[in-house]
Amino acid sequence: MTNRDDKDLQNIMQQLSEVPFRDELKSRVLNAAKAEDLALAGGRRKRVPRTWYAGIASGLVAAAAVIGVGIGLERHDAEQAAHQASATSASVSFQLDAKQYGMAQAPLQISNVRVGTLPGDPKDSDVLADLTNTSDKPVHESDIFGVLSFTPAGDNNLQTGENWLTFVNGPSGSIAPHQTAQWGFHPDGSTLHAPLTQAIVETPHLRFYLAHLVPTDMADKVWTKSPLDVSQVQVEPRVVDGRAQSVQIDARLTNRSKSPFPLSSARAVIWFASSPEQSFLSDGSIRFMYHLTPEYKDQVWPSVVQPGQSIAVNFRVISDNQSDFFNRMAHVMIINTPQGGF
Amino acid sequence: MPKARRASDEEAFPDLPRLEEWMDAYGSDVIHLAYSYVHNYHRAEDIAQDVFLRAWRNWASFQGNSSVKTWLLSITANRAKDYLRSWSAKHEVADDGDALAAISVSDTATEVAAKLDRDELWQTVHRLPEKYREVVILYYERELSSQEVAEVLGITEQAVRTRLHRGRQLLKRALSEEGMGFHDESRR
């Protein structure tokens, strides 16, 4: 490539038709920003970045909008809204080396979590839910993240541990204040579906959290790192076909505590970040949650890590064939399963 | 240059001038990059709107390690890729269609979209694989340095140079085949 070629290419590329940033679009953005400002604090003019405002009234409206939910829920929602308003007014920045991460519930009422069918999917192979925005502010996809988990059929208790879990995004676009959006997701866990019909045979549970951290003393849920140090994280390709690709994440876990550590008591949180600021909270990361017990026949490691012991583990993830795993930084964190599940 | 605005707006919405300045300065970069990914003018406008609102909402999280321009373009690249890939979102059934339908699409936008659809050069560029197209657009069309391209895409400068090399070859070949004024020496 010569400098002249470079110049020629530059000249040619300058001949691409202009993609105008129209005044109408500018007005649209400014109007949307003004609407968000006005939604904050019922007319309070100053914008508080990364802060949710959830008025007590919003809880009442949301409760009224849910069929079959009585007065008791109104009280609960009002308290919840007030709690959220205070818990989320303080934001804590994400630190890779933190020992704990405080999560605040998203201002969403999650109802009617059920097994159903999305267009194009096998019958009853998806999880559906209704999400109602209980705040006075739009809830955008990037504002929240979810954890979808499953317990065996007939066992509705997350306390006893879930079989399988995954990060999920919020609905694409946004949910306007007090509006309800239907949400759906097709999980790929090997134990979840009936072998012949693909119908989900386990019980789904769904939670949504704000996509930023809060102080642990104000958190609805605290994720605590296990005493397992993670090192030597490496990513290697496995299979790519027309639709999906699989990569394997290798890691070494070392028990830094003085007690044996059962792997069944923790989960791996894995994310691929495209920038240093991106954590597992960001919808821009590619993120996964995994059990630490071997999943495939050729995966062998102990179920308990002794004090000082170091073991090699690996996780196999599947995504679409265009996910740019190898242009991103892979992170692995081992989190103790919180009381009541993730 | 930002246009003059009513004093009442500035008092009522003190953060809006920043947003307006960003759109004046970088709106063209953002929508060009968005369009280069999605090849759909209306969708590119939606992404651009999302980018500026996200940046405005998350201004407090901007670390200042990069310029505002590369920060905005980085958000644009991620949002466009999320839209294109959305391997989890493809099963979500939120009101995306309703939201799109609710936005009035003016004749001007439709005319722009039609003109862009007819642009053979854009069509040629869109046939490049995404990983080469994004560096070619940022480097040659938006005239970013290789370091800025690396910041936008979250990759190393070496990776940018490698992709630019391959992207140049593919683009030269494509332009030569389409008879668009570039003679590909390697095809002799």
Short mmCIF file of C-alpha atoms in Angstrom, two decimals:
data_model
loop_
_atom_site.label_atom_id
_atom_site.label_comp_id
_atom_site.label_asym_id
_atom_site.label_seq_id
_atom_site.Cartn_x
_atom_site.Cartn_y
_atom_site.Cartn_z
CA MET A 1 0.00 0.00 0.00
CA THR A 2 1.49 3.29 -1.09
CA ASN A 3 0.74 6.72 0.30
CA ARG A 4 -0.92 7.48 -3.00
CA ASP A 5 -3.20 4.48 -2.64
CA ASP A 6 -3.99 5.69 0.85
CA LYS A 7 -4.84 9.13 -0.47
CA ASP A 8 -6.92 7.69 -3.31
CA LEU A 9 -8.92 5.57 -0.90
CA GLN A 10 -9.45 8.54 1.34
CA ASN A 11 -10.71 10.60 -1.60
CA ILE A 12 -13.07 7.85 -2.67
CA MET A 13 -14.43 7.40 0.84
CA GLN A 14 -15.09 11.12 1.04
CA GLN A 15 -17.47 10.63 -1.90
CA LEU A 16 -19.85 8.49 0.14
CA SER A 17 -23.24 10.17 0.26
CA GLU A 18 -23.71 12.32 3.30
CA VAL A 19 -25.70 10.71 6.11
CA PRO A 20 -27.29 13.84 7.54
CA PHE A 21 -27.83 14.45 11.20
CA ARG A 22 -31.12 16.22 10.64
CA ASP A 23 -32.42 19.13 12.71
CA GLU A 24 -35.52 17.01 13.35
CA LEU A 25 -33.36 14.36 14.97
CA LYS A 26 -31.60 16.97 17.08
CA SER A 27 -34.97 18.28 18.24
CA ARG A 28 -36.13 14.75 18.98
CA VAL A 29 -33.09 14.15 21.19
CA LEU A 30 -33.46 17.47 23.00
CA ASN A 31 -37.16 16.89 23.59
CA ALA A 32 -36.50 13.40 24.93
CA ALA A 33 -33.83 14.80 27.25
CA LYS A 34 -36.22 17.51 28.48
CA ALA A 35 -38.91 14.91 29.10
CA GLU A 36 -36.47 12.87 31.17
CA ASP A 37 -35.46 15.94 33.13
CA LEU A 38 -39.06 16.79 33.89
CA ALA A 39 -39.77 13.24 34.98
CA LEU A 40 -37.11 13.54 37.64
CA ALA A 41 -38.46 14.36 41.06
CA GLY A 42 -41.84 15.55 39.86
CA GLY A 43 -40.63 18.77 38.36
CA ARG A 44 -37.35 19.14 40.22
CA ARG A 45 -35.26 20.73 37.53
CA LYS A 46 -31.75 19.69 38.35
CA ARG A 47 -30.72 16.47 36.70
CA VAL A 48 -29.00 13.96 38.96
CA PRO A 49 -26.92 11.63 36.79
CA ARG A 50 -27.39 7.90 37.22
CA THR A 51 -30.08 8.34 39.81
CA TRP A 52 -33.51 6.87 39.92
CA TYR A 53 -36.46 8.71 41.26
CA ALA A 54 -39.33 6.50 42.29
CA GLY A 55 -42.20 8.30 43.92
CA ILE A 56 -44.54 6.62 46.40
CA ALA A 57 -47.43 7.23 44.05
CA SER A 58 -45.76 5.14 41.40
CA GLY A 59 -46.06 2.08 43.58
CA LEU A 60 -49.77 2.65 43.97
CA VAL A 61 -50.32 3.05 40.26
CA ALA A 62 -48.32 -0.03 39.47
CA ALA A 63 -50.19 -2.12 41.99
CA ALA A 64 -53.50 -0.98 40.60
CA ALA A 65 -52.41 -1.97 37.14
CA VAL A 66 -51.70 -5.57 38.07
CA ILE A 67 -54.71 -7.78 37.89
CA GLY A 68 -55.40 -9.90 40.92
CA VAL A 69 -53.05 -8.09 43.28
CA GLY A 70 -54.70 -6.55 46.30
CA ILE A 71 -54.19 -3.72 48.74
CA GLY A 72 -51.38 -5.48 50.54
CA LEU A 73 -49.26 -5.14 47.45
CA GLU A 74 -49.96 -1.41 47.26
CA ARG A 75 -48.43 -0.98 50.66
CA HIS A 76 -45.50 -3.18 49.69
CA ASP A 77 -44.95 -1.27 46.49
CA ALA A 78 -45.07 2.10 48.20
CA GLU A 79 -42.46 0.97 50.67
CA GLN A 80 -40.44 -0.57 47.90
CA ALA A 81 -40.55 2.62 45.86
CA ALA A 82 -39.45 4.72 48.80
CA HIS A 83 -36.66 2.27 49.51
CA GLN A 84 -35.52 2.34 45.91
CA ALA A 85 -35.50 6.12 45.85
CA SER A 86 -33.08 6.21 48.76
CA ALA A 87 -31.06 3.10 47.92
CA THR A 88 -30.33 4.22 44.39
CA SER A 89 -29.55 7.84 45.05
CA ALA A 90 -26.01 6.78 45.95
CA SER A 91 -24.02 5.05 43.28
CA VAL A 92 -20.82 3.11 43.88
CA SER A 93 -18.31 2.70 41.09
CA PHE A 94 -17.40 -0.82 40.03
CA GLN A 95 -14.02 -2.06 41.22
CA LEU A 96 -12.59 -5.34 40.01
CA ASP A 97 -10.89 -5.98 43.33
CA ALA A 98 -13.89 -5.23 45.54
CA LYS A 99 -14.93 -7.95 47.96
CA GLN A 100 -18.64 -7.24 47.75
CA TYR A 101 -21.06 -5.73 45.26
CA GLY A 102 -24.32 -4.13 46.39
CA MET A 103 -27.29 -4.60 44.05
CA ALA A 104 -30.50 -2.59 44.09
CA GLN A 105 -33.70 -3.96 42.64
CA ALA A 106 -34.76 -2.32 39.40
CA PRO A 107 -37.94 -0.24 39.66
CA LEU A 108 -39.90 -2.96 37.92
CA GLN A 109 -42.77 -5.07 39.08
CA ILE A 110 -42.18 -8.52 37.63
CA SER A 111 -45.33 -10.54 37.23
CA ASN A 112 -46.69 -13.55 35.44
CA VAL A 113 -43.33 -15.24 34.98
CA ARG A 114 -44.28 -18.20 32.85
CA VAL A 115 -43.24 -20.69 30.24
CA GLY A 116 -44.50 -19.80 26.78
CA THR A 117 -43.63 -19.55 23.13
CA LEU A 118 -42.00 -16.72 21.23
CA PRO A 119 -42.43 -16.48 17.47
CA GLY A 120 -40.24 -18.98 15.68
CA ASP A 121 -39.32 -20.99 18.77
CA PRO A 122 -40.47 -24.52 19.69
CA LYS A 123 -43.65 -24.64 21.76
CA ASP A 124 -43.18 -23.74 25.44
CA SER A 125 -39.40 -23.35 25.09
CA ASP A 126 -39.25 -19.73 26.27
CA VAL A 127 -39.70 -17.79 29.49
CA LEU A 128 -42.09 -14.83 29.37
CA ALA A 129 -42.88 -12.21 31.98
CA ASP A 130 -44.70 -8.89 32.33
CA LEU A 131 -42.55 -5.99 33.51
CA THR A 132 -44.23 -2.86 34.86
CA ASN A 133 -42.17 0.27 35.38
CA THR A 134 -43.09 1.42 38.89
CA SER A 135 -41.07 4.63 38.68
CA ASP A 136 -41.75 8.03 37.15
CA LYS A 137 -38.83 7.69 34.75
CA PRO A 138 -38.42 5.58 31.64
CA VAL A 139 -36.50 2.38 32.24
CA HIS A 140 -34.00 1.81 29.45
CA GLU A 141 -32.38 -1.46 28.53
CA SER A 142 -29.00 -0.22 29.70
CA ASP A 143 -30.36 0.84 33.11
CA ILE A 144 -30.95 -2.70 34.31
CA PHE A 145 -29.79 -6.28 34.11
CA GLY A 146 -31.56 -9.48 35.05
CA VAL A 147 -30.84 -12.92 36.43
CA LEU A 148 -33.01 -15.75 35.18
CA SER A 149 -32.69 -18.96 37.18
CA PHE A 150 -34.44 -22.32 37.30
CA THR A 151 -35.36 -24.77 40.02
CA PRO A 152 -36.42 -28.37 39.37
CA ALA A 153 -40.07 -28.97 38.49
CA GLY A 154 -42.18 -28.91 41.64
CA ASP A 155 -39.49 -27.09 43.66
CA ASN A 156 -40.32 -23.42 43.80
CA ASN A 157 -37.72 -22.51 46.40
CA LEU A 158 -34.63 -20.62 45.32
CA GLN A 159 -33.22 -21.02 48.84
CA THR A 160 -32.32 -24.61 48.06
CA GLY A 161 -30.34 -23.56 45.01
CA GLU A 162 -31.09 -23.20 41.36
CA ASN A 163 -30.20 -25.71 38.63
CA TRP A 164 -29.14 -23.20 36.02
CA LEU A 165 -28.92 -19.44 35.73
CA THR A 166 -28.05 -16.76 33.23
CA PHE A 167 -27.73 -13.02 32.86
CA VAL A 168 -30.51 -11.45 30.80
CA ASN A 169 -31.01 -7.98 29.39
CA GLY A 170 -34.05 -5.83 30.01
CA PRO A 171 -36.52 -5.31 27.19
CA SER A 172 -34.94 -3.63 24.18
CA GLY A 173 -35.88 0.02 23.92
CA SER A 174 -37.43 1.37 27.09
CA ILE A 175 -40.47 1.02 29.32
CA ALA A 176 -42.28 4.29 29.91
CA PRO A 177 -43.30 5.21 33.47
CA HIS A 178 -46.10 2.96 34.73
CA GLN A 179 -46.25 1.07 31.45
CA THR A 180 -46.00 -2.70 31.15
CA ALA A 181 -43.87 -4.48 28.58
CA GLN A 182 -43.80 -8.15 27.84
CA TRP A 183 -40.36 -9.71 28.13
CA GLY A 184 -39.21 -13.03 26.78
CA PHE A 185 -36.07 -15.11 26.65
CA HIS A 186 -35.05 -18.46 25.17
CA PRO A 187 -32.71 -20.25 27.60
CA ASP A 188 -30.27 -22.86 26.33
CA GLY A 189 -29.53 -24.85 29.51
CA SER A 190 -29.19 -28.54 28.81
CA THR A 191 -31.33 -29.63 31.76
CA LEU A 192 -34.16 -27.21 31.19
CA HIS A 193 -35.90 -28.65 28.17
CA ALA A 194 -37.70 -31.92 27.56
CA PRO A 195 -35.50 -33.96 25.21
CA LEU A 196 -38.01 -34.44 22.43
CA THR A 197 -40.29 -31.43 22.57
CA GLN A 198 -37.85 -28.71 23.75
CA ALA A 199 -40.53 -27.59 26.23
CA ILE A 200 -39.14 -26.11 29.44
CA VAL A 201 -39.70 -28.55 32.27
CA GLU A 202 -38.22 -26.53 35.16
CA THR A 203 -39.54 -23.58 37.13
CA PRO A 204 -38.24 -20.12 36.08
CA HIS A 205 -37.40 -17.28 38.48
CA LEU A 206 -36.63 -13.76 37.32
CA ARG A 207 -35.07 -10.75 39.03
CA PHE A 208 -33.94 -7.39 37.67
CA TYR A 209 -31.37 -5.13 39.26
CA LEU A 210 -30.13 -1.64 38.49
CA ALA A 211 -27.06 -1.70 36.27
CA HIS A 212 -25.00 0.23 38.79
CA LEU A 213 -23.81 -0.67 42.26
CA VAL A 214 -25.13 0.80 45.50
CA PRO A 215 -23.58 0.83 49.00
CA THR A 216 -23.89 -2.64 50.50
CA ASP A 217 -25.76 -1.34 53.55
CA MET A 218 -28.47 -0.04 51.23
CA ALA A 219 -28.47 -2.98 48.84
CA ASP A 220 -31.34 -5.38 48.24
CA LYS A 221 -28.85 -8.11 47.50
CA VAL A 222 -25.11 -8.33 48.16
CA TRP A 223 -22.89 -10.41 45.94
CA THR A 224 -19.80 -11.49 47.89
CA LYS A 225 -16.65 -12.82 46.30
CA SER A 226 -15.61 -16.31 47.33
CA PRO A 227 -12.15 -17.00 48.80
CA LEU A 228 -11.20 -18.52 45.44
CA ASP A 229 -8.63 -16.41 43.62
CA VAL A 230 -8.95 -16.52 39.86
CA SER A 231 -5.84 -16.49 37.68
CA GLN A 232 -4.57 -17.55 34.25
CA VAL A 233 -7.81 -16.70 32.45
CA GLN A 234 -7.54 -17.72 28.81
CA VAL A 235 -10.06 -17.99 26.02
CA GLU A 236 -9.87 -20.53 23.22
CA PRO A 237 -12.18 -21.15 20.29
CA ARG A 238 -14.19 -24.34 20.11
CA VAL A 239 -16.80 -24.51 17.39
CA VAL A 240 -18.27 -22.01 14.97
CA ASP A 241 -21.13 -22.89 12.67
CA GLY A 242 -23.53 -20.86 10.59
CA ARG A 243 -25.48 -19.63 13.59
CA ALA A 244 -23.48 -20.03 16.78
CA GLN A 245 -19.99 -20.21 18.14
CA SER A 246 -18.60 -21.73 21.29
CA VAL A 247 -15.54 -20.67 23.20
CA GLN A 248 -13.89 -22.18 26.23
CA ILE A 249 -12.68 -20.05 29.11
CA ASP A 250 -9.87 -21.65 31.08
CA ALA A 251 -9.07 -20.44 34.59
CA ARG A 252 -7.16 -21.48 37.68
CA LEU A 253 -8.89 -21.24 41.07
CA THR A 254 -6.89 -21.09 44.29
CA ASN A 255 -8.47 -21.37 47.72
CA ARG A 256 -6.92 -18.58 49.82
CA SER A 257 -8.94 -19.40 52.93
CA LYS A 258 -8.14 -21.80 55.76
CA SER A 259 -11.28 -23.88 55.15
CA PRO A 260 -12.22 -26.33 52.42
CA PHE A 261 -14.39 -24.60 49.82
CA PRO A 262 -17.26 -26.58 48.21
CA LEU A 263 -17.69 -25.42 44.62
CA SER A 264 -21.45 -26.01 44.83
CA SER A 265 -21.72 -22.95 47.10
CA ALA A 266 -20.60 -20.44 44.47
CA ARG A 267 -21.18 -19.46 40.85
CA ALA A 268 -18.86 -18.13 38.17
CA VAL A 269 -19.62 -14.68 36.78
CA ILE A 270 -17.92 -14.32 33.40
CA TRP A 271 -17.92 -11.30 31.16
CA PHE A 272 -16.17 -10.15 28.00
CA ALA A 273 -15.56 -6.41 28.12
CA SER A 274 -14.91 -4.18 25.14
CA SER A 275 -13.54 -1.38 27.32
CA PRO A 276 -11.90 -1.16 30.74
CA GLU A 277 -15.00 0.50 32.18
CA GLN A 278 -17.29 -2.37 31.21
CA SER A 279 -18.32 -4.78 33.96
CA PHE A 280 -20.88 -7.57 34.14
CA LEU A 281 -23.41 -4.83 34.93
CA SER A 282 -23.19 -3.42 31.43
CA ASP A 283 -25.50 -4.56 28.66
CA GLY A 284 -22.59 -3.91 26.29
CA SER A 285 -20.58 -6.75 27.78
CA ILE A 286 -21.08 -10.37 26.76
CA ARG A 287 -21.82 -12.03 30.08
CA PHE A 288 -22.56 -15.42 31.53
CA MET A 289 -23.20 -17.12 34.87
CA TYR A 290 -22.10 -20.67 35.44
CA HIS A 291 -22.15 -23.42 38.03
CA LEU A 292 -18.67 -24.51 39.03
CA THR A 293 -19.34 -28.20 38.86
CA PRO A 294 -18.24 -30.04 35.69
CA GLU A 295 -20.88 -30.02 32.97
CA TYR A 296 -19.35 -32.29 30.34
CA LYS A 297 -17.79 -35.74 30.55
CA ASP A 298 -14.33 -34.49 29.67
CA GLN A 299 -14.36 -31.86 32.41
CA VAL A 300 -12.81 -33.24 35.60
CA TRP A 301 -11.95 -31.38 38.78
CA PRO A 302 -12.69 -31.86 42.49
CA SER A 303 -15.94 -30.70 44.06
CA VAL A 304 -14.14 -29.22 47.08
CA VAL A 305 -11.04 -27.04 46.94
CA GLN A 306 -8.79 -27.54 49.94
CA PRO A 307 -7.03 -24.62 51.66
CA GLY A 308 -4.13 -23.51 49.48
CA GLN A 309 -5.12 -25.91 46.69
CA SER A 310 -5.19 -24.68 43.12
CA ILE A 311 -7.34 -26.32 40.45
CA ALA A 312 -7.87 -25.80 36.71
CA VAL A 313 -11.44 -25.33 35.54
CA ASN A 314 -13.06 -24.37 32.29
CA PHE A 315 -16.39 -23.02 31.11
CA ARG A 316 -17.89 -23.42 27.67
CA VAL A 317 -20.10 -20.65 26.45
CA ILE A 318 -22.22 -20.37 23.36
CA SER A 319 -23.15 -17.18 21.58
CA ASP A 320 -24.00 -16.10 18.07
CA ASN A 321 -21.35 -16.50 15.42
CA GLN A 322 -20.50 -12.79 15.33
CA SER A 323 -19.76 -12.20 19.01
CA ASP A 324 -16.27 -10.75 19.06
CA PHE A 325 -14.93 -12.70 22.03
CA PHE A 326 -11.33 -12.37 20.95
CA ASN A 327 -11.38 -8.59 20.72
CA ARG A 328 -12.57 -8.32 24.31
CA MET A 329 -11.02 -8.78 27.72
CA ALA A 330 -12.33 -11.88 29.53
CA HIS A 331 -13.03 -11.64 33.26
CA VAL A 332 -13.97 -14.42 35.67
CA MET A 333 -15.18 -13.86 39.20
CA ILE A 334 -16.37 -16.47 41.70
CA ILE A 335 -19.31 -15.24 43.75
CA ASN A 336 -20.78 -16.99 46.78
CA THR A 337 -24.42 -17.88 46.18
CA PRO A 338 -26.36 -15.25 48.15
CA GLN A 339 -29.04 -16.25 50.60
CA GLY A 340 -32.21 -16.59 48.56
CA GLY A 341 -30.32 -16.93 45.29
CA PHE A 342 -28.97 -14.41 42.80
CA MET B 1 -21.57 26.27 16.45
CA PRO B 2 -24.57 25.72 18.76
CA LYS B 3 -27.60 27.71 17.80
CA ALA B 4 -28.92 30.35 20.15
CA ARG B 5 -31.54 28.99 22.47
CA ARG B 6 -34.19 30.54 24.59
CA ALA B 7 -32.95 31.68 27.99
CA SER B 8 -35.87 29.97 29.68
CA ASP B 9 -34.74 26.60 28.37
CA GLU B 10 -31.23 27.15 29.64
CA GLU B 11 -32.49 28.02 33.07
CA ALA B 12 -34.90 25.14 33.17
CA PHE B 13 -32.55 22.54 31.68
CA PRO B 14 -29.02 23.55 32.59
CA ASP B 15 -27.40 20.42 31.14
CA LEU B 16 -28.97 20.66 27.70
CA PRO B 17 -26.38 23.02 26.14
CA ARG B 18 -23.77 20.30 26.56
CA LEU B 19 -25.99 17.81 24.77
CA GLU B 20 -26.67 20.29 21.99
CA GLU B 21 -22.97 21.04 21.58
CA TRP B 22 -22.20 17.35 21.29
CA MET B 23 -24.80 16.92 18.58
CA ASP B 24 -23.52 19.94 16.66
CA ALA B 25 -19.93 18.81 16.88
CA TYR B 26 -20.23 15.04 16.58
CA GLY B 27 -23.72 14.29 15.27
CA SER B 28 -22.41 13.68 11.77
CA ASP B 29 -19.69 11.29 13.01
CA VAL B 30 -22.15 9.36 15.13
CA ILE B 31 -24.81 8.89 12.47
CA HIS B 32 -22.26 8.04 9.76
CA LEU B 33 -20.78 5.33 11.94
CA ALA B 34 -24.21 4.02 12.96
CA TYR B 35 -25.30 3.91 9.32
CA SER B 36 -22.11 2.07 8.33
CA TYR B 37 -23.15 -0.75 10.65
CA VAL B 38 -26.87 -1.02 10.11
CA HIS B 39 -27.29 0.19 6.49
CA ASN B 40 -30.68 1.64 7.37
CA TYR B 41 -31.09 5.38 7.79
CA HIS B 42 -34.10 5.25 10.09
CA ARG B 43 -32.40 2.72 12.35
CA ALA B 44 -29.20 4.80 12.29
CA GLU B 45 -31.22 7.80 13.52
CA ASP B 46 -32.67 5.69 16.34
CA ILE B 47 -29.20 4.55 17.34
CA ALA B 48 -27.84 8.11 17.19
CA GLN B 49 -30.67 9.31 19.43
CA ASP B 50 -29.97 6.49 21.87
CA VAL B 51 -26.25 7.28 21.86
CA PHE B 52 -26.66 10.96 22.70
CA LEU B 53 -29.24 10.32 25.40
CA ARG B 54 -27.10 7.61 26.97
CA ALA B 55 -24.03 9.82 26.90
CA TRP B 56 -26.00 12.70 28.40
CA ARG B 57 -27.44 10.49 31.15
CA ASN B 58 -24.07 8.93 31.90
CA TRP B 59 -21.92 12.04 31.64
CA ALA B 60 -20.93 11.54 35.29
CA SER B 61 -19.34 8.21 34.40
CA PHE B 62 -17.19 9.67 31.61
CA GLN B 63 -13.64 9.13 32.85
CA GLY B 64 -11.98 11.67 30.61
CA ASN B 65 -9.39 9.09 29.53
CA SER B 66 -10.43 9.65 25.93
CA SER B 67 -11.94 12.54 24.00
CA VAL B 68 -15.69 13.09 24.01
CA LYS B 69 -15.66 12.27 20.31
CA THR B 70 -14.10 8.82 20.71
CA TRP B 71 -16.30 8.20 23.74
CA LEU B 72 -19.43 8.94 21.71
CA LEU B 73 -18.22 6.86 18.78
CA SER B 74 -17.40 4.00 21.12
CA ILE B 75 -20.96 4.06 22.44
CA THR B 76 -22.21 4.20 18.85
CA ALA B 77 -20.21 1.15 17.80
CA ASN B 78 -21.41 -0.81 20.80
CA ARG B 79 -25.05 0.16 20.36
CA ALA B 80 -25.01 -0.65 16.66
CA LYS B 81 -23.39 -4.02 17.30
CA ASP B 82 -25.83 -4.74 20.09
CA TYR B 83 -28.66 -4.00 17.71
CA LEU B 84 -27.21 -6.19 14.95
CA ARG B 85 -26.30 -9.08 17.19
CA SER B 86 -28.68 -8.95 20.13
CA TRP B 87 -28.54 -12.68 20.53
CA SER B 88 -30.60 -12.45 23.68
CA ALA B 89 -32.67 -9.48 22.57
CA LYS B 90 -33.83 -11.25 19.44
CA HIS B 91 -36.19 -13.17 21.62
CA GLU B 92 -37.40 -10.19 23.54
CA VAL B 93 -40.81 -8.95 22.57
CA ALA B 94 -40.83 -5.46 24.00
CA ASP B 95 -42.59 -2.69 22.13
CA ASP B 96 -39.77 -2.02 19.73
CA GLY B 97 -42.07 -2.03 16.74
CA ASP B 98 -44.60 0.17 18.45
CA ALA B 99 -41.92 2.60 19.46
CA LEU B 100 -40.69 2.83 15.92
CA ALA B 101 -44.18 3.29 14.60
CA ALA B 102 -44.79 6.07 17.07
CA ILE B 103 -41.94 8.14 15.66
CA SER B 104 -43.18 10.13 12.75
CA VAL B 105 -40.96 9.62 9.76
CA SER B 106 -40.85 12.76 7.71
CA ASP B 107 -40.62 12.86 3.94
CA THR B 108 -37.14 14.28 4.31
CA ALA B 109 -35.99 11.23 6.21
CA THR B 110 -37.59 8.95 3.67
CA GLU B 111 -35.91 10.82 0.84
CA VAL B 112 -32.54 10.62 2.55
CA ALA B 113 -33.03 6.92 3.18
CA ALA B 114 -33.93 6.33 -0.47
CA LYS B 115 -30.91 8.30 -1.67
CA LEU B 116 -28.58 6.38 0.60
CA ASP B 117 -30.08 3.10 -0.50
CA ARG B 118 -29.22 4.00 -4.09
CA ASP B 119 -25.63 4.94 -3.30
CA GLU B 120 -23.50 2.24 -4.92
CA LEU B 121 -20.41 3.27 -2.99
CA TRP B 122 -22.21 2.74 0.31
CA GLN B 123 -23.43 -0.60 -1.01
CA THR B 124 -19.86 -1.60 -1.80
CA VAL B 125 -18.65 -0.51 1.62
CA HIS B 126 -21.44 -2.44 3.29
CA ARG B 127 -20.33 -5.61 1.58
CA LEU B 128 -17.06 -5.47 3.54
CA PRO B 129 -17.06 -7.71 6.62
CA GLU B 130 -17.93 -5.68 9.69
CA LYS B 131 -14.50 -5.91 11.36
CA TYR B 132 -12.84 -4.31 8.32
CA ARG B 133 -15.68 -1.95 7.47
CA GLU B 134 -15.63 -0.26 10.87
CA VAL B 135 -11.91 0.56 10.74
CA VAL B 136 -12.10 1.70 7.10
CA ILE B 137 -14.99 4.04 7.87
CA LEU B 138 -13.40 5.49 10.99
CA TYR B 139 -9.96 5.89 9.42
CA TYR B 140 -10.69 6.92 5.85
CA GLU B 141 -14.14 8.44 6.00
CA ARG B 142 -14.20 10.01 9.47
CA GLU B 143 -10.42 10.55 9.37
CA LEU B 144 -9.61 9.34 12.86
CA SER B 145 -6.03 8.39 13.70
CA SER B 146 -5.26 4.71 14.23
CA GLN B 147 -4.96 5.42 17.97
CA GLU B 148 -8.43 6.99 18.01
CA VAL B 149 -9.85 4.05 16.04
CA ALA B 150 -8.34 1.71 18.65
CA GLU B 151 -9.98 3.70 21.45
CA VAL B 152 -13.36 3.66 19.74
CA LEU B 153 -13.33 -0.07 19.07
CA GLY B 154 -11.58 -1.13 22.28
CA ILE B 155 -8.83 -2.94 20.40
CA THR B 156 -5.08 -2.43 20.12
CA GLU B 157 -3.45 -0.14 17.57
CA GLN B 158 -1.73 -3.18 16.13
CA ALA B 159 -5.12 -4.80 15.57
CA VAL B 160 -6.29 -1.60 13.88
CA ARG B 161 -3.30 -1.62 11.54
CA THR B 162 -3.82 -5.30 10.71
CA ARG B 163 -7.49 -4.79 9.96
CA LEU B 164 -6.81 -1.64 7.97
CA HIS B 165 -4.34 -3.53 5.82
CA ARG B 166 -6.83 -6.28 5.04
CA GLY B 167 -9.73 -3.83 4.78
CA ARG B 168 -7.81 -1.75 2.24
CA GLN B 169 -7.13 -4.83 0.12
CA LEU B 170 -10.78 -5.89 0.18
CA LEU B 171 -12.03 -2.39 -0.53
CA LYS B 172 -9.60 -1.81 -3.38
CA ARG B 173 -10.62 -5.09 -4.94
CA ALA B 174 -14.31 -4.35 -4.53
CA LEU B 175 -13.97 -0.84 -5.96
CA SER B 176 -11.94 -2.15 -8.87
CA GLU B 177 -14.54 -4.82 -9.63
CA GLU B 178 -17.32 -2.28 -9.48
CA GLY B 179 -15.39 0.09 -11.74
CA MET B 180 -15.47 2.83 -9.16
CA GLY B 181 -12.24 4.54 -10.03
CA PHE B 182 -9.75 2.38 -8.23
CA HIS B 183 -7.34 0.19 -10.12
CA ASP B 184 -6.37 -2.85 -8.11
CA GLU B 185 -2.74 -3.62 -8.97
CA SER B 186 -2.90 -6.99 -7.23
CA ARG B 187 -5.50 -8.23 -9.73
CA ARG B 188 -3.29 -7.85 -12.75
#
